[in-house]
Coordinates of C-alpha atoms in Angstrom, one line a residue:
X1 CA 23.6 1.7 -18.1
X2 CA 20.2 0.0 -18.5
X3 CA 19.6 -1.5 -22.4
X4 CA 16.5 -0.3 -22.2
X5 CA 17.6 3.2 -23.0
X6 CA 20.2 1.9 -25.5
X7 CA 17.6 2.6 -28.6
X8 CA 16.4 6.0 -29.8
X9 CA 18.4 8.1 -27.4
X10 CA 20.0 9.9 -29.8
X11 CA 17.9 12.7 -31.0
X12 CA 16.2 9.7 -33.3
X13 CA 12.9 11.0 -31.2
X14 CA 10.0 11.3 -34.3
X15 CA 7.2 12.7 -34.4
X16 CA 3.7 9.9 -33.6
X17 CA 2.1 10.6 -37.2
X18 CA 4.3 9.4 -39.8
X19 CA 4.4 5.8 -41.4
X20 CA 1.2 5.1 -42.6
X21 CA -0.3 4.7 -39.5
X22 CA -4.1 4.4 -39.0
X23 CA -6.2 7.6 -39.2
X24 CA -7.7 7.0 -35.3
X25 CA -4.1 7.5 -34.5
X26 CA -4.8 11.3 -35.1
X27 CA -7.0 11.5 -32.0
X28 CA -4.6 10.9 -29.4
X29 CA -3.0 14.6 -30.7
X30 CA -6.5 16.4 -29.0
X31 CA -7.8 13.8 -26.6
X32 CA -6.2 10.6 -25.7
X33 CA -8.7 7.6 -26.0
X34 CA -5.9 4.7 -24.7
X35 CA -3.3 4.1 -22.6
X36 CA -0.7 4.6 -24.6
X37 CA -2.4 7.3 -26.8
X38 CA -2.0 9.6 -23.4
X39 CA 1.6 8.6 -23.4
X40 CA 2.2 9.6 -26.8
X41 CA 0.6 12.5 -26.6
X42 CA 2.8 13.7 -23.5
X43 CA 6.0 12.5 -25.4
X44 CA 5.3 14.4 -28.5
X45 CA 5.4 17.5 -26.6
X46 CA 8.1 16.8 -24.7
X47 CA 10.3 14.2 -26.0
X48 CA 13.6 15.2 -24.6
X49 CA 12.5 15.5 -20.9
X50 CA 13.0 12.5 -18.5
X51 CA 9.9 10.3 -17.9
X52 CA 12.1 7.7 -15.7
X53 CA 14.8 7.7 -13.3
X54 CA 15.8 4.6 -11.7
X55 CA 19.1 2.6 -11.4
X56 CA 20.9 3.5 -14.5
X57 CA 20.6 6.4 -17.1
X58 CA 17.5 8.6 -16.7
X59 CA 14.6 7.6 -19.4
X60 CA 13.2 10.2 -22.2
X61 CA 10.0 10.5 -23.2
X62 CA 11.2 10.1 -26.7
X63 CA 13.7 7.6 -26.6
X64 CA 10.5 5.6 -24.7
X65 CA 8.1 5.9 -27.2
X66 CA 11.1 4.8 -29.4
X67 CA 12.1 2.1 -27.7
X68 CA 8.4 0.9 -27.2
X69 CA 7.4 1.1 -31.2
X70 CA 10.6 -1.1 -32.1
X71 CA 9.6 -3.2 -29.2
X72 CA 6.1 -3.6 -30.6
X73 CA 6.9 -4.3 -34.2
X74 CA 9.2 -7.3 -33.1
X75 CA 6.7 -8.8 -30.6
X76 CA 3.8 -8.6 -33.8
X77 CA 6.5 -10.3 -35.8
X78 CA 6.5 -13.2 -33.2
X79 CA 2.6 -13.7 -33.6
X80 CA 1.6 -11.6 -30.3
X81 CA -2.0 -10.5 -31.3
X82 CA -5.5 -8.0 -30.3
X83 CA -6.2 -9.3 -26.7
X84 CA -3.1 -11.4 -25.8
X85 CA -1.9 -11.1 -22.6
X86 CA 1.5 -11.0 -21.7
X87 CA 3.6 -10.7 -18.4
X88 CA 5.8 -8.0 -17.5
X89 CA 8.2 -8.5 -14.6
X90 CA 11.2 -6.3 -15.1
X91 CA 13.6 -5.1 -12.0
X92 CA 13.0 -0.8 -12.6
X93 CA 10.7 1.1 -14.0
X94 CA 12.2 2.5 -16.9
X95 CA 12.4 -0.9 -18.6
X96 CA 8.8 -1.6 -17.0
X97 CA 7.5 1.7 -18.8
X98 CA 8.6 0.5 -22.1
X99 CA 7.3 -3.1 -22.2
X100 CA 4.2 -1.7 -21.2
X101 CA 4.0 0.5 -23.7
X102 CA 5.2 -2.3 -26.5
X103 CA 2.0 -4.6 -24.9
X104 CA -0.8 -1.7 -25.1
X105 CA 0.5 -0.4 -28.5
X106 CA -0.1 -4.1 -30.0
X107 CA -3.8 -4.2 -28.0
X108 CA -2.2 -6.8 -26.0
X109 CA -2.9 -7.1 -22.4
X110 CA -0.3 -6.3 -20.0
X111 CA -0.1 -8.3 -17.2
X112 CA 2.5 -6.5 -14.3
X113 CA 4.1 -9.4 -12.2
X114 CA 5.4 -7.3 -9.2
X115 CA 9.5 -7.2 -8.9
X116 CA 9.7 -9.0 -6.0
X117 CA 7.0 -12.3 -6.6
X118 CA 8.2 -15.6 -5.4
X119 CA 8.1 -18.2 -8.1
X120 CA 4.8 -19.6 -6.7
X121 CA 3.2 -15.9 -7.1
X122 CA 4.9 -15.8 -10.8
X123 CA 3.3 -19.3 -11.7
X124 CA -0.2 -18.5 -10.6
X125 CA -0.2 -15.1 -11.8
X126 CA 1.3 -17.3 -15.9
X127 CA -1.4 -20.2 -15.7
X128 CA -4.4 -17.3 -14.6
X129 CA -3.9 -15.2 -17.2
X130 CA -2.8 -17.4 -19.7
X131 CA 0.2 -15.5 -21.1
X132 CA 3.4 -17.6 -23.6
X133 CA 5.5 -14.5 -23.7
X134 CA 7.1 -12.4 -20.3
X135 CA 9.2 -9.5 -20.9
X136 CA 11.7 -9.1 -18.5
X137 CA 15.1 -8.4 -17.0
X138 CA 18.0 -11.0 -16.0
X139 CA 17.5 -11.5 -13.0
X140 CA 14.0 -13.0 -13.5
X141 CA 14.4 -14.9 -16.5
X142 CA 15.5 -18.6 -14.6
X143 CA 11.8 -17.7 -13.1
X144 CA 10.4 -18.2 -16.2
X145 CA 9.9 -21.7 -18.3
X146 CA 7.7 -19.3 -21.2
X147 CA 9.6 -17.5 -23.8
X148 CA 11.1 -14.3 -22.9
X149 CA 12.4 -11.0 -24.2
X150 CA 15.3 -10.1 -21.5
X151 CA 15.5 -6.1 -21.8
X152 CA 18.5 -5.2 -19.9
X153 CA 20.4 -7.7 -22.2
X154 CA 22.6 -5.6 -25.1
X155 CA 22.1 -8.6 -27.4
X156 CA 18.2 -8.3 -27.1
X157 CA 18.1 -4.2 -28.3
X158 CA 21.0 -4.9 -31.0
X159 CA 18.3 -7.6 -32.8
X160 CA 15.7 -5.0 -32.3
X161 CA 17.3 -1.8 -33.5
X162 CA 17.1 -2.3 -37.1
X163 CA 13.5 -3.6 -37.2
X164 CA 11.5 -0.8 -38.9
X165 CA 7.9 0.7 -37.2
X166 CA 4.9 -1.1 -38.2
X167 CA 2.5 0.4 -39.5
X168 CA -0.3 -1.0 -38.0
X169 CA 0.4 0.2 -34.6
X170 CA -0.4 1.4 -32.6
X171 CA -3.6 -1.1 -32.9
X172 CA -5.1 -0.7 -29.2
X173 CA -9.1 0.8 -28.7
X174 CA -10.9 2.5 -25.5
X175 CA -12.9 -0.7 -25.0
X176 CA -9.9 -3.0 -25.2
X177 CA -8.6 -4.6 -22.0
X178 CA -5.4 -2.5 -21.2
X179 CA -4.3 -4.2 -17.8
X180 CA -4.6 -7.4 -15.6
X181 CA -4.1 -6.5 -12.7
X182 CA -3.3 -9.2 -9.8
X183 CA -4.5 -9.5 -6.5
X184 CA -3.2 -12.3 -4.0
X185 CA -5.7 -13.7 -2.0
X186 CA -6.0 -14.8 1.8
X187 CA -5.9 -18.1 1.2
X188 CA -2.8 -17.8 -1.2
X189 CA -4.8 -17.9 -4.4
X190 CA -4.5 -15.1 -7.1
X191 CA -7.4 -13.1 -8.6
X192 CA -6.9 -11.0 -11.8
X193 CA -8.7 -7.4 -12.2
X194 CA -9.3 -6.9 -15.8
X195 CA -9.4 -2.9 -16.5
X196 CA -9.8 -1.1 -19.9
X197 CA -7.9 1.7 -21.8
X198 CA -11.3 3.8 -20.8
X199 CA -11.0 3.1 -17.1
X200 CA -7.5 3.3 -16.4
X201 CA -7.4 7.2 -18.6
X202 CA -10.9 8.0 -16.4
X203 CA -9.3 6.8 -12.7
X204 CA -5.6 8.9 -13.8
X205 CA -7.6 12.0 -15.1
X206 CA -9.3 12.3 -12.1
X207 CA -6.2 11.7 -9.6
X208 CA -4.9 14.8 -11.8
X209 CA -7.7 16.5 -10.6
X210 CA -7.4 16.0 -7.6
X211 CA -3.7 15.7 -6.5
X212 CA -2.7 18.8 -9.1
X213 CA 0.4 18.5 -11.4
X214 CA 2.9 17.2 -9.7
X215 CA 5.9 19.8 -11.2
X216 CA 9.2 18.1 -9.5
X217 CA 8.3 14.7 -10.2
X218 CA 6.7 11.5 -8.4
X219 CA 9.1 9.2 -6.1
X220 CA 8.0 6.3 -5.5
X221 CA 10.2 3.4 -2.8
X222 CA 8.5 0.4 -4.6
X223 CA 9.8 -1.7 -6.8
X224 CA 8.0 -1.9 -10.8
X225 CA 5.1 -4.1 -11.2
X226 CA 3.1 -3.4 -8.0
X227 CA -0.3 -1.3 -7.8
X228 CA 1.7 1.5 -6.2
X229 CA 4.5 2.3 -8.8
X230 CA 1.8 2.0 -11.6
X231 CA -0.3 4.4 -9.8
X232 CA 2.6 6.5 -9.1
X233 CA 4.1 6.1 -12.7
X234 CA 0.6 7.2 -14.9
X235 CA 0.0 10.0 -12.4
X236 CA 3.5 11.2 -13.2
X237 CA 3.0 10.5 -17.1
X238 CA -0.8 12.0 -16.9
X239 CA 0.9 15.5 -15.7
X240 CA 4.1 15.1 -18.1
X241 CA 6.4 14.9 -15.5
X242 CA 8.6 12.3 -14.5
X243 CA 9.0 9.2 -12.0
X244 CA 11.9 9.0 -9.4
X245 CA 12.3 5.0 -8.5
X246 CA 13.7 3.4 -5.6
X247 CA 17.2 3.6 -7.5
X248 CA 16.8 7.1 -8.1
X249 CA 19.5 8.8 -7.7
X250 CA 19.2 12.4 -6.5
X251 CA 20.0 14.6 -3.7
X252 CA 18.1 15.5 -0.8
X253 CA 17.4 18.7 -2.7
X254 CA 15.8 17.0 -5.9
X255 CA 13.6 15.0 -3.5
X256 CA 12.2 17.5 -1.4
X257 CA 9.0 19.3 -2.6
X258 CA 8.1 16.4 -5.2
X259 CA 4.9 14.5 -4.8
X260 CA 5.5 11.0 -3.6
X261 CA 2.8 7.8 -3.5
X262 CA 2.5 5.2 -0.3
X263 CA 0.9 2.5 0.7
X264 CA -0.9 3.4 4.1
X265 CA 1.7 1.0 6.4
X266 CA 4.1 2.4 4.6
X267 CA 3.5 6.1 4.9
X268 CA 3.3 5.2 9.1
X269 CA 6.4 3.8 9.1
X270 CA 7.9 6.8 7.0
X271 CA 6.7 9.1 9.7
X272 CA 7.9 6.8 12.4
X273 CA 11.2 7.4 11.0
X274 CA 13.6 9.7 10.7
X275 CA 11.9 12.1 8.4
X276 CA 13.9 13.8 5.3
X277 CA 13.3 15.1 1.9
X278 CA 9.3 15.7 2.6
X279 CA 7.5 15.2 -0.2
X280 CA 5.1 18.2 -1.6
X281 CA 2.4 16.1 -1.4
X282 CA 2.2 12.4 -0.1
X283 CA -0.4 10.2 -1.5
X284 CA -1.5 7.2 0.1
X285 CA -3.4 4.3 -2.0
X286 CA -4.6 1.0 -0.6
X287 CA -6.9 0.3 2.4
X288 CA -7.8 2.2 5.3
X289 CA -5.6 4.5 7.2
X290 CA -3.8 3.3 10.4
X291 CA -5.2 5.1 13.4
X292 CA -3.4 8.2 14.3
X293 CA -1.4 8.7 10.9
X294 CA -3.1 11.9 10.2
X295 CA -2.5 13.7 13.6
X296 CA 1.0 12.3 13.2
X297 CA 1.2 13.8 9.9
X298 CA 0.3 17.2 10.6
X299 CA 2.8 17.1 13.7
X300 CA 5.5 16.6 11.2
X301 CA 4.8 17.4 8.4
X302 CA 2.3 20.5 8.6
X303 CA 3.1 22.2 5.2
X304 CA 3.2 18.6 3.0
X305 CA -0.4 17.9 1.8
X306 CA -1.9 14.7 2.6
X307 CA -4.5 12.7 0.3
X308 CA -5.8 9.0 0.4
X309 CA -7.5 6.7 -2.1
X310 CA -9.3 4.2 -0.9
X311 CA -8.6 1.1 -3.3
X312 CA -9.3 -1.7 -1.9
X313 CA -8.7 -4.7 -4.1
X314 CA -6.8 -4.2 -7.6
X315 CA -4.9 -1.1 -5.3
X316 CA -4.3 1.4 -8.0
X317 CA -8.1 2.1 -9.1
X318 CA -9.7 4.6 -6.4
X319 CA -13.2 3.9 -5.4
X320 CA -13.3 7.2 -2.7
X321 CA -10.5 9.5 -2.4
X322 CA -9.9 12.5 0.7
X323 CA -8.1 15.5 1.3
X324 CA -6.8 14.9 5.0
X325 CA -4.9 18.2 5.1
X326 CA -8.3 20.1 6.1
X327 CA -7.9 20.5 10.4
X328 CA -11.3 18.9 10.9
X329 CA -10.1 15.5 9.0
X330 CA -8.9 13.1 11.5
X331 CA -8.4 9.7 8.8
X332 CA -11.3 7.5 9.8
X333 CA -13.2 9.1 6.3
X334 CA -12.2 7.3 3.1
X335 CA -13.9 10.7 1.7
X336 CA -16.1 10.7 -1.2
X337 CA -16.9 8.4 -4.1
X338 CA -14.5 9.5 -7.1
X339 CA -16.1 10.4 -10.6
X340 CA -17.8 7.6 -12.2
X341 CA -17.5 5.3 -9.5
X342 CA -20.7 4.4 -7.3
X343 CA -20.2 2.9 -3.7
X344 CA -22.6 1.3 -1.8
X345 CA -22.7 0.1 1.5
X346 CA -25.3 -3.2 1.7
X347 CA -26.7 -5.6 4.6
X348 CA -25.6 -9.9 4.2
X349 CA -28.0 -10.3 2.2
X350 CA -27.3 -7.5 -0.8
X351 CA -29.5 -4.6 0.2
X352 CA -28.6 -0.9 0.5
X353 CA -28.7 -0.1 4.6
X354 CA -29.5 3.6 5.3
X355 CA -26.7 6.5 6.4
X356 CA -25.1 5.9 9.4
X357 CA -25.5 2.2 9.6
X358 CA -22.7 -0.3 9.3
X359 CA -22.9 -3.0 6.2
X360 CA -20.1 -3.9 3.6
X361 CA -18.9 -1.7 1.0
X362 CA -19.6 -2.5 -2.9
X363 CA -18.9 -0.5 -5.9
X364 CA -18.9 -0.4 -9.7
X365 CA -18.4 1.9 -12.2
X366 CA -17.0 2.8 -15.4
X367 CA -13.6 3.7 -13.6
X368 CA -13.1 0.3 -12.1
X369 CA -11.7 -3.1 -13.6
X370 CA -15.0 -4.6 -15.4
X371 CA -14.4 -8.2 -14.7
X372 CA -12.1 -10.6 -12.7
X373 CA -10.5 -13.9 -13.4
X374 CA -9.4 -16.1 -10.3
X375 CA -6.8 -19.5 -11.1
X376 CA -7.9 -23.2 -10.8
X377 CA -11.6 -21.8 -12.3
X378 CA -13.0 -23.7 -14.6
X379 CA -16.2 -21.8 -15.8
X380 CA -17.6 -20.3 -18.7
X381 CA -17.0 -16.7 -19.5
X382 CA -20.0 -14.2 -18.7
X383 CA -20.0 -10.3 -19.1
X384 CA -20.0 -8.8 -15.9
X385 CA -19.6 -5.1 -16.9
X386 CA -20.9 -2.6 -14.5
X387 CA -21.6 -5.2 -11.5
X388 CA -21.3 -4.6 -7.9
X389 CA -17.4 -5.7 -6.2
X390 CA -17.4 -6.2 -2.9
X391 CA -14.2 -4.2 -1.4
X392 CA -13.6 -6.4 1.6
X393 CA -14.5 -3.8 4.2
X394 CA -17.1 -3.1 6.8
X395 CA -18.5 0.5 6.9
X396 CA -21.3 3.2 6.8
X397 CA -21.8 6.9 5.0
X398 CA -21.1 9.4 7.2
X399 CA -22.4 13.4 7.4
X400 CA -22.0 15.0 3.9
X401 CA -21.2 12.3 1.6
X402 CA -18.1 10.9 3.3
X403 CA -17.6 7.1 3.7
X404 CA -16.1 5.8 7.2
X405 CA -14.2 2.6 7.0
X406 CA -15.3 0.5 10.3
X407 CA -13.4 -2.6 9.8
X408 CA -12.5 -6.1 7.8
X409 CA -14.9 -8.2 6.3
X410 CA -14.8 -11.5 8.2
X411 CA -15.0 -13.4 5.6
X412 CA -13.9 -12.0 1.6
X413 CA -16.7 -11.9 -0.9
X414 CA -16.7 -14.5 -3.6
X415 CA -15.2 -12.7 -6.8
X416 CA -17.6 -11.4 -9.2
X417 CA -16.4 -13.8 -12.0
X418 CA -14.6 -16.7 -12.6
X419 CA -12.7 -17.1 -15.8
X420 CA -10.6 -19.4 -17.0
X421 CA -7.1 -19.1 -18.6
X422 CA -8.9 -20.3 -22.4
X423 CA -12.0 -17.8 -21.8
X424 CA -9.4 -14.7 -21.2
X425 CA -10.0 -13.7 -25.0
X426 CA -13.2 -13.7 -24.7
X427 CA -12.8 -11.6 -21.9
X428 CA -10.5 -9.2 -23.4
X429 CA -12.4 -8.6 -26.4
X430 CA -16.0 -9.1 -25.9
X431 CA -17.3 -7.8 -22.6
X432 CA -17.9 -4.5 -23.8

């Protein structure tokens, strides 16, 4: 049984407006304005249900939220403050889940190191963002020369249990930086996307819209700290259902008919296997589609609906989105610009090229990661909100609005920004 789920399991679920907390706190009740006020708001209407299920005993919404408060009140206790960043790199999502939700309720910034990041990855991804503190499982900790909370250790929850709530938290705003999301480069570097509460509620509001309410849950094959199982886990959490991991485990018949979230290579080689448990609907998020993959999807899986986000960089914030269920979409369309995102498709020299001619694809918006930080960069910090990111991609608009993805860069853009480690604050906290 995962320690995670040790705390607050017990029916010790309360309710999110008690103990002196601040009056903004009442918001999240009507109309989540962070991260973790859309959480709360989902676990105060259903506490009891399971948000996670992976490797050991299923997670509750309540006994999350639980977990995550107690979580939160001893990280404040051990000076983590508004706009400090800290690592999370745990081995399933239900443990995942909750230190995220301990970082966003302090208005720290949570930093996701993916599950299975090599020791070179993991010290980039530290000295970039400039985090003291990882919270993670066992099997990472000899990864680590920082400080660490280990959350699958008993002896870690039993000096957390009795802590009281604080009543400060939670303490996190709309224009606070919620995420860092990281982004190895070509050349082996790392780049970090920095994304508000704002952007990351705007970007999973409208993948609600769009890919419905998934009802039998999310599965996802990919282990906790990647682009894909956050994607997958906030579009489970947005709905108030629940997230089936890797170490799920269910039968065929629980599988089948729930919604499920790919990477496009990985969705081809799903179909180029031996296909079972189809999902209700099958999301794909990352580049372009591989050629074919919708005419192989429609020969196998003709009642499963198929939708893709193009996200080309951070991977988990959509900058065009497509239904490719339709019979006249054969996958070369990335679709249409999602709400409050505006692509552009410019010459080499930064200008906009008409419709139907090729140039490289740009966006901004208010539902994309306002800023970057890249490591070894030594320069000042400058707000960067709202400029143009250059997705890596060759392409042109197409009849009716749709984007068609043409090919690679050959060369990446320079990043928007470059931070160092000692400006992160400032980025954090006064870009808005």
């Amino acid at each position: 049984m995962s320690a995670v789920t040790m705390i607050g399991t017990g029916g010790r679920e309360t309710g999110g407006d008690s103990g002196g907390r601040p009056a903004k706190r009442s918001r999240t009740a009507a109309e989540p304005v962070t991260v973790d006020g859309l959480f709360a708001h989902a676990a105060a209407r259903r506490p009891s249900e399971v948000v996670v299920a992976d490797g050991g005993r299923p997670l509750t919404y309540g006994a999350a939220r639980e977990n995550a408060s107690r979580l939160a009140s001893v990280m404040l206790r051990y000076g983590v403050q508004l706009g400090d960043p800290v690592l999370v790199h745990t081995a399933d999502h239900a443990q995942s889940l909750v230190a995220q939700l301990a970082v966003l309720a302090l208005g720290g910034v949570c930093v996701p190191v993916p599950d299975g990041a090599g020791e070179r990855d993991a010290a980039r991804i530290a000295e970039m963002s400039g985090a003291t503190l990882v919270l993670c499982s066992g099997v990472h900790r000899e990864r680590w020369a920082l400080d660490a909370m280990v959350l699958d250790d008993a002896r870690t929850w039993a000096r957390i249990a009795p802590v009281r709530v604080d009543g400060s938290l939670p303490r996190s705003g709309p224009d606070d930086v919620a995420y860092l999301l990281t982004e190895r480069t070509e050349g082996g570097g790392c780049v970090g996307h920095l994304v508000d509460h704002r952007a990351w509620l705007l970007a999973t509001g409208a993948r609600l819209r769009r890919a419905g309410r998934p009802g039998r849950g999310v599965r996802t094959g990919r282990r906790p700290g990647g682009a894909l199982g956050l994607a997958a886990l906030w579009w489970a959490i947005s709905a108030g259902s629940r997230l089936n991991g890797p170490a799920a485990p269910a039968t065929g018949r629980d599988q089948a008919g729930a919604a499920a979230v790919y990477g496009p290579e990985e969705y081809a080689e799903f179909l180029e296997g031996a296909v079972t448990g189809a999902p209700g609907t099958a999301l794909v998020i990352g580049g372009a589609l591989p050629a074919g993959l919708v005419a192989r999807h429609r020969e196998l899986l003709p009642y499963t609906r198929l939708l893709a986000e193009f996200s080309p960089r951070d991977g988990a914030m959509p900058w065009t989105a497509a239904d490719c269920t339709s019979a006249h979409a054969d996958g070369s369309g990335a679709g249409s610009a999602v709400p409050r995102v505006r692509v552009t498709v410019r010459d080499e020299e930064g200008r906009p090229v008409p419709a139907g001619a090729t140039g490289r694809i740009w966006a901004a918006g208010a539902a994309l990661p306002f800023d970057r930080l890249c490591d070894g960069c030594r320069e000042p910090a400058v707000g960067h909100r709202g400029s143009l990111m250059s997705s890596g991609y060759l392409g042109r608009w197409a009849g009716e609005g749709s984007l068609e993805i043409t090919g690679r860069t050959a060369r990446s853009a320079p990043a928007r920004s470059s931070r160092s480690a000692s400006a992160f604050a400032c980025a954090a906290h006064g870009a808005a």
